[in-house]
Tab-separated table of C-alpha atoms in Angstrom:
chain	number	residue	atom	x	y	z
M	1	UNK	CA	23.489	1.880	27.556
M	2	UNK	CA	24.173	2.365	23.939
M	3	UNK	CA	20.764	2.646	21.233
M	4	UNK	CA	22.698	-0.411	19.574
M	5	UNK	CA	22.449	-2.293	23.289
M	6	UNK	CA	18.867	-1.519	23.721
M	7	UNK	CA	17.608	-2.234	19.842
M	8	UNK	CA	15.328	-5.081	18.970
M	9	UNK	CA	17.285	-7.884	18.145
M	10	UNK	CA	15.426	-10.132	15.097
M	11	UNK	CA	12.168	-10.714	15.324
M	12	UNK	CA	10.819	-14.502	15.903
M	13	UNK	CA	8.597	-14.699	12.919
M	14	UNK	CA	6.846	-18.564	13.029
M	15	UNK	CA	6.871	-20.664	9.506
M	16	UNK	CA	4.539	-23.487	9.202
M	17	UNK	CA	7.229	-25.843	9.753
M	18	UNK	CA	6.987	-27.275	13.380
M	19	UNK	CA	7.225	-23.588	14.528
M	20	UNK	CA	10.402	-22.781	13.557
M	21	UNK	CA	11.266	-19.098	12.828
M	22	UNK	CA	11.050	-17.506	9.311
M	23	UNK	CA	14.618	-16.639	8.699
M	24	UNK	CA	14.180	-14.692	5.607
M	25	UNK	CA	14.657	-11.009	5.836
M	26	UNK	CA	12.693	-8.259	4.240
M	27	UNK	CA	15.511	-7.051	1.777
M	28	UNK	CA	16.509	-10.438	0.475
M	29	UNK	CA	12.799	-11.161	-0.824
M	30	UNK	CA	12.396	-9.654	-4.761
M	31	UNK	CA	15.276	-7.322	-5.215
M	32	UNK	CA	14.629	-5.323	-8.511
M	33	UNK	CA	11.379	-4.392	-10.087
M	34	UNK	CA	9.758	-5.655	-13.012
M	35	UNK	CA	11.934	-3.113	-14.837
M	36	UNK	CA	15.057	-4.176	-13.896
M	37	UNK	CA	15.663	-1.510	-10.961
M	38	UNK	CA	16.835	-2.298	-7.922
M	39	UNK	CA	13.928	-2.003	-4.711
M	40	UNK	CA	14.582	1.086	-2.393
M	41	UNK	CA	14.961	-0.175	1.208
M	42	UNK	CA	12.885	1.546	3.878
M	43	UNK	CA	15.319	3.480	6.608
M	44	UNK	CA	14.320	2.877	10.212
M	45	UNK	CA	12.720	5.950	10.604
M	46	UNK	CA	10.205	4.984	8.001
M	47	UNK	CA	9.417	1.807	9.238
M	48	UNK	CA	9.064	3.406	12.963
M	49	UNK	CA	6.993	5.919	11.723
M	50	UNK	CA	4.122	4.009	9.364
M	51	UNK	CA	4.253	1.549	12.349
M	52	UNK	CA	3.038	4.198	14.889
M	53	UNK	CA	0.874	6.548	12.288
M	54	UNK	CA	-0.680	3.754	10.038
M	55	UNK	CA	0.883	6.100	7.072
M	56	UNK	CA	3.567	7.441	5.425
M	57	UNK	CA	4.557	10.091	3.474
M	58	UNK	CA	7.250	10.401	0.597
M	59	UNK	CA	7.440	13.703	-0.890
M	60	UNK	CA	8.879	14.314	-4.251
M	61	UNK	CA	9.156	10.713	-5.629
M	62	UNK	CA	8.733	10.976	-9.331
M	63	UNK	CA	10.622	13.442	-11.647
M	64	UNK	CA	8.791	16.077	-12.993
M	65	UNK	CA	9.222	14.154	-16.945
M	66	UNK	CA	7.435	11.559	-15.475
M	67	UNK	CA	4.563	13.691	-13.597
M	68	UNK	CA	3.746	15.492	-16.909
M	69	UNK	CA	3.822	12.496	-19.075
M	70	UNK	CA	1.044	10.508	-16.066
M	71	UNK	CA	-0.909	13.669	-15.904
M	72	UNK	CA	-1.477	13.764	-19.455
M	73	UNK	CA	-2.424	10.276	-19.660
M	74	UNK	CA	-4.753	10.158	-16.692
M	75	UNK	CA	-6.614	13.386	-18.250
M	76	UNK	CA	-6.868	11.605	-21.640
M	77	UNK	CA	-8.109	8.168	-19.990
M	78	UNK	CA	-11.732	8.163	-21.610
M	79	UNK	CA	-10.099	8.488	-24.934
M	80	UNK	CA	-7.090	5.825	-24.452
M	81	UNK	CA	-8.531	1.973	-25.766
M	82	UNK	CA	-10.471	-0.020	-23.448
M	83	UNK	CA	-7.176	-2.649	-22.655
M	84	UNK	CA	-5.145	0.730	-21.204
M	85	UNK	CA	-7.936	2.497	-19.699
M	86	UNK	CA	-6.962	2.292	-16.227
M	87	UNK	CA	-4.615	2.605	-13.546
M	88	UNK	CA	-2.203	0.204	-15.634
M	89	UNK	CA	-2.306	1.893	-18.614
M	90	UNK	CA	1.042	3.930	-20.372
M	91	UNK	CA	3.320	5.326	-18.056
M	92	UNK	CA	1.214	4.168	-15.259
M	93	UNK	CA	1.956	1.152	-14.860
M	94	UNK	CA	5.667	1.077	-13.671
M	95	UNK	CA	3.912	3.042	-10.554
M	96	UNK	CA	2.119	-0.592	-9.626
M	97	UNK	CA	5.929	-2.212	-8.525
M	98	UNK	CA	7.478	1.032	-8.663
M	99	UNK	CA	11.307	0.328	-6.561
M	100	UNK	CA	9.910	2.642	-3.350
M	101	UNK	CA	6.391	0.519	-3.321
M	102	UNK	CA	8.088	-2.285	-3.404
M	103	UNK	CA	10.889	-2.318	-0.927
M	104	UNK	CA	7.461	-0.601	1.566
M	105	UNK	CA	5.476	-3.917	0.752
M	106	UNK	CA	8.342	-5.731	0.852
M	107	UNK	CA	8.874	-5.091	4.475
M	108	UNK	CA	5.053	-4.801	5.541
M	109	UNK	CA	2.932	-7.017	3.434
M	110	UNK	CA	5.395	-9.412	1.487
M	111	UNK	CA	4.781	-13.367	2.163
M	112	UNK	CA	8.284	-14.487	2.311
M	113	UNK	CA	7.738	-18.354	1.146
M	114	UNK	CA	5.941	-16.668	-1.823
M	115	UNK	CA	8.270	-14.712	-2.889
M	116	UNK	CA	11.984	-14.966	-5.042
M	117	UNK	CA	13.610	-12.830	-7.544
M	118	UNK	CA	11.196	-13.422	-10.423
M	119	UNK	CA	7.610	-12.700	-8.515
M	120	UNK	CA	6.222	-10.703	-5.385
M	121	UNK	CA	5.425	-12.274	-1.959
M	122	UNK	CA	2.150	-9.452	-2.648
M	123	UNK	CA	-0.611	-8.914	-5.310
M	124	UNK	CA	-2.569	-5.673	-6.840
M	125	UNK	CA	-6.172	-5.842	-5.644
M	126	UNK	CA	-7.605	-2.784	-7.558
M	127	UNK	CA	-6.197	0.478	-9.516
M	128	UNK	CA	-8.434	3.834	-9.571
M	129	UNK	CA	-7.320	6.808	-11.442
M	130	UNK	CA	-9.159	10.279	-10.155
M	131	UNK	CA	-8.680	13.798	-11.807
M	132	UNK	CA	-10.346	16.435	-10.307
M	133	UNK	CA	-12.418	17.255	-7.182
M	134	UNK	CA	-16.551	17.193	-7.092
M	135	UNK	CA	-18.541	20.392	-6.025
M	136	UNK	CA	-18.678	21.242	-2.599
M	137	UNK	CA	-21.137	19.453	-0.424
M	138	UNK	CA	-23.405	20.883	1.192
M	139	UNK	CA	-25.216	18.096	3.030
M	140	UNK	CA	-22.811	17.282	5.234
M	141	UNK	CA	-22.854	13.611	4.567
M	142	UNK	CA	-20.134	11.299	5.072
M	143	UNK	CA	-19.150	7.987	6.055
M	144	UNK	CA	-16.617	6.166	8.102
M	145	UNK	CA	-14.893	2.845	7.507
M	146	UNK	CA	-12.226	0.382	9.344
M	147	UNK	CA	-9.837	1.529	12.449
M	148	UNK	CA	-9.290	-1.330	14.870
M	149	UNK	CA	-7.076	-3.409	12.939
M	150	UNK	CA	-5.018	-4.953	15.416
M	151	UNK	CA	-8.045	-7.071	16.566
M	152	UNK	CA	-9.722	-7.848	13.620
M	153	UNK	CA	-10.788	-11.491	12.609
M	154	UNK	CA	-8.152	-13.344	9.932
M	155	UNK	CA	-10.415	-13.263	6.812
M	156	UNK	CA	-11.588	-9.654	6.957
M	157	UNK	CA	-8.263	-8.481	5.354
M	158	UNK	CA	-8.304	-4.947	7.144
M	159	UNK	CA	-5.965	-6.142	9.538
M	160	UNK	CA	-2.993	-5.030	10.995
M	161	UNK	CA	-0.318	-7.235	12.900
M	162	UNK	CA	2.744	-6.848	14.699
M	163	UNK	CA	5.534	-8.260	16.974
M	164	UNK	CA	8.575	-6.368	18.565
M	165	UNK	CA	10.722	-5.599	15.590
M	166	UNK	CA	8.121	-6.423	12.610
M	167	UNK	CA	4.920	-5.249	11.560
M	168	UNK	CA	2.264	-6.590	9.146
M	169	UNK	CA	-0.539	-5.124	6.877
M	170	UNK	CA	-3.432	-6.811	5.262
M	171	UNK	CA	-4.562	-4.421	2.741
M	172	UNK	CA	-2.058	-1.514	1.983
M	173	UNK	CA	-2.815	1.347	-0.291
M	174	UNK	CA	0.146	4.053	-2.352
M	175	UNK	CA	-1.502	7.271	-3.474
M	176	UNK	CA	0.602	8.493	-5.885
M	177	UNK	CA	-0.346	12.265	-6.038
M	178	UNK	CA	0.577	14.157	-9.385
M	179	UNK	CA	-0.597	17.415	-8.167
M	180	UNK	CA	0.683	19.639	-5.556
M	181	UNK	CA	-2.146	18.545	-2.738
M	182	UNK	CA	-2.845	20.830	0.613
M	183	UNK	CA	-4.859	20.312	3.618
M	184	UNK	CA	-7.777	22.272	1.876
M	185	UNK	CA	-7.629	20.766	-1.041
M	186	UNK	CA	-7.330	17.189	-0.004
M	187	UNK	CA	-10.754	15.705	1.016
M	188	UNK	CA	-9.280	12.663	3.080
M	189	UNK	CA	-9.453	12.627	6.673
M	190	UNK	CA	-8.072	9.735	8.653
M	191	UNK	CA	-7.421	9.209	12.379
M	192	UNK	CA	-3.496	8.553	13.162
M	193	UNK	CA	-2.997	5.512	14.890
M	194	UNK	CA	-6.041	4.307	15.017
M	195	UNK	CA	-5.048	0.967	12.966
M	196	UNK	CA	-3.847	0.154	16.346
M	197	UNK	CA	-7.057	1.101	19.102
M	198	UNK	CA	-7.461	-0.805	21.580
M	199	UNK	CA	-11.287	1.279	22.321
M	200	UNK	CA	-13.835	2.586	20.725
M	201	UNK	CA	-14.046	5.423	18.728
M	202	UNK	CA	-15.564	8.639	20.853
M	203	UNK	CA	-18.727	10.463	19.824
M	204	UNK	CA	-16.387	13.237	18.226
M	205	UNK	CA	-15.053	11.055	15.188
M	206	UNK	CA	-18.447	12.339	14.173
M	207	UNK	CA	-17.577	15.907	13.845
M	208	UNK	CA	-15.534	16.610	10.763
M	209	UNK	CA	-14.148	19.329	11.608
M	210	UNK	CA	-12.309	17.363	15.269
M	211	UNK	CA	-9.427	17.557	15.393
M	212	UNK	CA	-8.651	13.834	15.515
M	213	UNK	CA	-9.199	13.903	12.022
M	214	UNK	CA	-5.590	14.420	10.050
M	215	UNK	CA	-4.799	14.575	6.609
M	216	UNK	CA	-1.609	15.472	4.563
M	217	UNK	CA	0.032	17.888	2.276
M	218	UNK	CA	2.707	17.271	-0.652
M	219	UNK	CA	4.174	18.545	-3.432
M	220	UNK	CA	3.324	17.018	-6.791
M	221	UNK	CA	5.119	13.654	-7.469
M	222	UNK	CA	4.813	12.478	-3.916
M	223	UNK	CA	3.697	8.738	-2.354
M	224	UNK	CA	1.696	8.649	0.404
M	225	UNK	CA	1.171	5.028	2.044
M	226	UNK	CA	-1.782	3.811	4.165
M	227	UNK	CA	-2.504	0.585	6.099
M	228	UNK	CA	-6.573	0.419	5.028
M	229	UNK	CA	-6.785	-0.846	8.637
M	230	UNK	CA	-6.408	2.743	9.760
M	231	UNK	CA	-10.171	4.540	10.113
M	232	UNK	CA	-10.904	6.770	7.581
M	233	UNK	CA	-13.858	9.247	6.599
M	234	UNK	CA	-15.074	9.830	3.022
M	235	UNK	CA	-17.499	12.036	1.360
M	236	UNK	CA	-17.411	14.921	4.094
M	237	UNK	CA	-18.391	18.442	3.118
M	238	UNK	CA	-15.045	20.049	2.358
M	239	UNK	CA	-14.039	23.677	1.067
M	240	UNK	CA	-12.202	23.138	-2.098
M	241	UNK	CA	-12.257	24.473	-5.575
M	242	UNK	CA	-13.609	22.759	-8.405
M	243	UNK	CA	-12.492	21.659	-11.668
M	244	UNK	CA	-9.700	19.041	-13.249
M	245	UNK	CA	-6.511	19.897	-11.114
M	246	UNK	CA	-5.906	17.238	-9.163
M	247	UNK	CA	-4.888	13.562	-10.524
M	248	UNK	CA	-3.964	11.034	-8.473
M	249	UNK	CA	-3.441	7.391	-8.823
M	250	UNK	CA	-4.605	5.065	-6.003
M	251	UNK	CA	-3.183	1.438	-6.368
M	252	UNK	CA	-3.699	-0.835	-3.622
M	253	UNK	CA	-2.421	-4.463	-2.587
M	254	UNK	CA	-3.070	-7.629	-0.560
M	255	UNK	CA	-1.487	-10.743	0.412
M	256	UNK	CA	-0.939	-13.437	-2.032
M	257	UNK	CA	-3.346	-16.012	-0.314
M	258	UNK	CA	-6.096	-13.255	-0.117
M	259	UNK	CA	-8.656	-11.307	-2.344
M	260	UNK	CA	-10.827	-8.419	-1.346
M	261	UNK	CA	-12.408	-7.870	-4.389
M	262	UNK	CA	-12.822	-9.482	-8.209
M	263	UNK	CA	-10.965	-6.771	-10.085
M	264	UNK	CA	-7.998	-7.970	-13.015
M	265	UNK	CA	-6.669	-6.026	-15.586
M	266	UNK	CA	-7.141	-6.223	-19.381
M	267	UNK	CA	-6.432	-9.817	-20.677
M	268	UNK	CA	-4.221	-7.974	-23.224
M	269	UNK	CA	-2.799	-5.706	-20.779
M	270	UNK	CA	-1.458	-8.520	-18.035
M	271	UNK	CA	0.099	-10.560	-21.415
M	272	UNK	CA	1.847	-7.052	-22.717
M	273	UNK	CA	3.490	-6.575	-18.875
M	274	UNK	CA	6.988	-7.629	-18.102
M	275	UNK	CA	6.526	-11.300	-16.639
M	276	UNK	CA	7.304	-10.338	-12.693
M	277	UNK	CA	4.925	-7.280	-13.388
M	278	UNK	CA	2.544	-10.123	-14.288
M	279	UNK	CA	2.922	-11.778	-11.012
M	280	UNK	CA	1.034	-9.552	-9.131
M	281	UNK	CA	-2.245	-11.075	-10.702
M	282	UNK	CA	-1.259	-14.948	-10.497
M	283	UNK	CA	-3.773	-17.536	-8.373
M	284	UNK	CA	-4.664	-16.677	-5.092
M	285	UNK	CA	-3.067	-19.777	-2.723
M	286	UNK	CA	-0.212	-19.459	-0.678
M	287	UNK	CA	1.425	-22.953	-0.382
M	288	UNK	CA	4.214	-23.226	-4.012
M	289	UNK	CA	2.578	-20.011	-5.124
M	290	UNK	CA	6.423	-18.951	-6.190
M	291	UNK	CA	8.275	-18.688	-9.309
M	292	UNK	CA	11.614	-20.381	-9.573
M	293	UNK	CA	12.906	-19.959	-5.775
M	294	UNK	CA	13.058	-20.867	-1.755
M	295	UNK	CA	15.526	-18.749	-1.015
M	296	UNK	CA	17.633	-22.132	-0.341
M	297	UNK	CA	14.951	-23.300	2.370
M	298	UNK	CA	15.810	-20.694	4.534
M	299	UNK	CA	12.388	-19.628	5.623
M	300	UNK	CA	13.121	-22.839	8.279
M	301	UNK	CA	15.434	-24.475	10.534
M	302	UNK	CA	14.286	-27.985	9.641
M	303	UNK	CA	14.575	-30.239	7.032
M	304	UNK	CA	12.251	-30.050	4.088
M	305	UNK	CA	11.159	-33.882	4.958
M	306	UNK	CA	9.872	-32.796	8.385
């Protein structure tokens, strides 16, 4: 047999219209940014790949204009005025619907009926901006959070979902590193796969240093996506220098229909933002929470009367 004989055909995805499928695919939802650039589609290989890992990497993303013009901004933050002191602020914010986060969302978080050429089927939960590393800890003290999110409870937003030929996740986060970052500089650990476990974690997640713990390198510039469903460990004792080196920009985003926490941007900052930029903070419901589109009823077999 051929690969083409044995691929998935299209996934049954069920609508809320008397079952029938969701006929709507991943590349026809929003199509350009809200700067007028067309979305980058995701190659099979990438999908594959953040499907089995729970993350994925894109080196070398931004050009290195645009990394010196961030880093200087994100190093200046505590002087820039209150409305642009954040993630959002300057250059940063065409990194919230940059075209590579949104053609990944597109195909793993995106809510189809939601969605049309002038607003996102997703939404921006939080943005953090960090520059620098802390001292090294000597304590030993960390903490772990999430894994298991294949069987978590709708509601808890950590969750991960997924039928033969399509995969779905809650609460998705894009690191946008603007420093070259290597395994002993980088302080996050997480456990591959583990968005998927079936079983408990074993007694040596609890060892820092095990080797189930992974973590990644880049050069500066790079993306690096997660599924938050994945188990991750934070504020472990790690040998790396001090000082103001690295920056990095950590945006992450949720479903239209869901919140996970209360944050919004400057007032004056969402009303300065390009209207499908703007999107991204609208209401939190999913039924007619779209702007100007159906995508010509396809997202059903039936009738809109039935």
């Amino acid at each position: 047999m051929t690969y083409k004989e044995l691929a998935t055909k299209k996934p049954f995805i069920v609508n809320k219209n008397l079952g029938s499928a969701v006929e709507v695919e991943p590349e026809e939802l929003t199509q350009t940014n809200g700067d007028g650039l067309s979305v980058v589609i995701l190659t099979q290989k990438q999908k594959y790949d953040f499907d089995r890992k729970g993350w994925l990497l894109i080196p070398s993303v931004l050009s290195d204009a645009e990394i010196v013009e961030m880093r200087d901004f994100c190093e200046r933050l505590n002087d820039i005025p209150e409305p642009q002191r954040c993630g959002l602020g300057g250059p940063l914010q065409k990194l919230v619907d940059h075209p590579v986060v949104v053609g990944f969302l597109n195909e793993f978080l995106a809510y189809p009926p939601a969605a049309s050429e002038d607003c996102y089927g997703f939404r921006l939960e939080e943005t953090d901006v960090i520059c620098g590393v802390g001292e090294r800890k000597t304590d030993n003290q960390f903490s772990f959070q999430k894994g298991n999110g294949l069987f978590r409870l709708p509601g808890d937003s950590h969750i991960y979902r997924c039928v033969p030929g399509r995969a779905w996740s809650g609460l998705t986060r894009a690191i946008w590193e603007l420093s070259e970052v290597n395994a002993e500089t980088n302080n996050f650990r997480f456990i591959t796969g583990s968005h998927k476990a079936a079983y408990t974690a074993p007694e040596a997640v609890r060892d820092q240093n095990s080797p189930l713990w992974d973590t990644y390198e880049c050069p500066q510039g790079s993306l690096f996506l997660l599924t938050e469903s994945i188990m991750q460990m934070t504020g472990h004792a790690t040998s790396h220098s001090t000082g103001g080196d690295r920056v990095m920009v950590s945006n992450l985003y949720n479903t239209v229909a869901s919140r996970w926490s209360n944050w919004m941007p400057h007032p004056e900052l969402l009303e300065a933002m390009p209207p499908k930029r703007q999107t991204l903070f609208r209401e939190t419901y999913a039924g007619g929470n779209v702007v100007n589109g159906d995508f010509g009823n396809r997202t059903s077999a039936y009738p809109m009367e039935i």
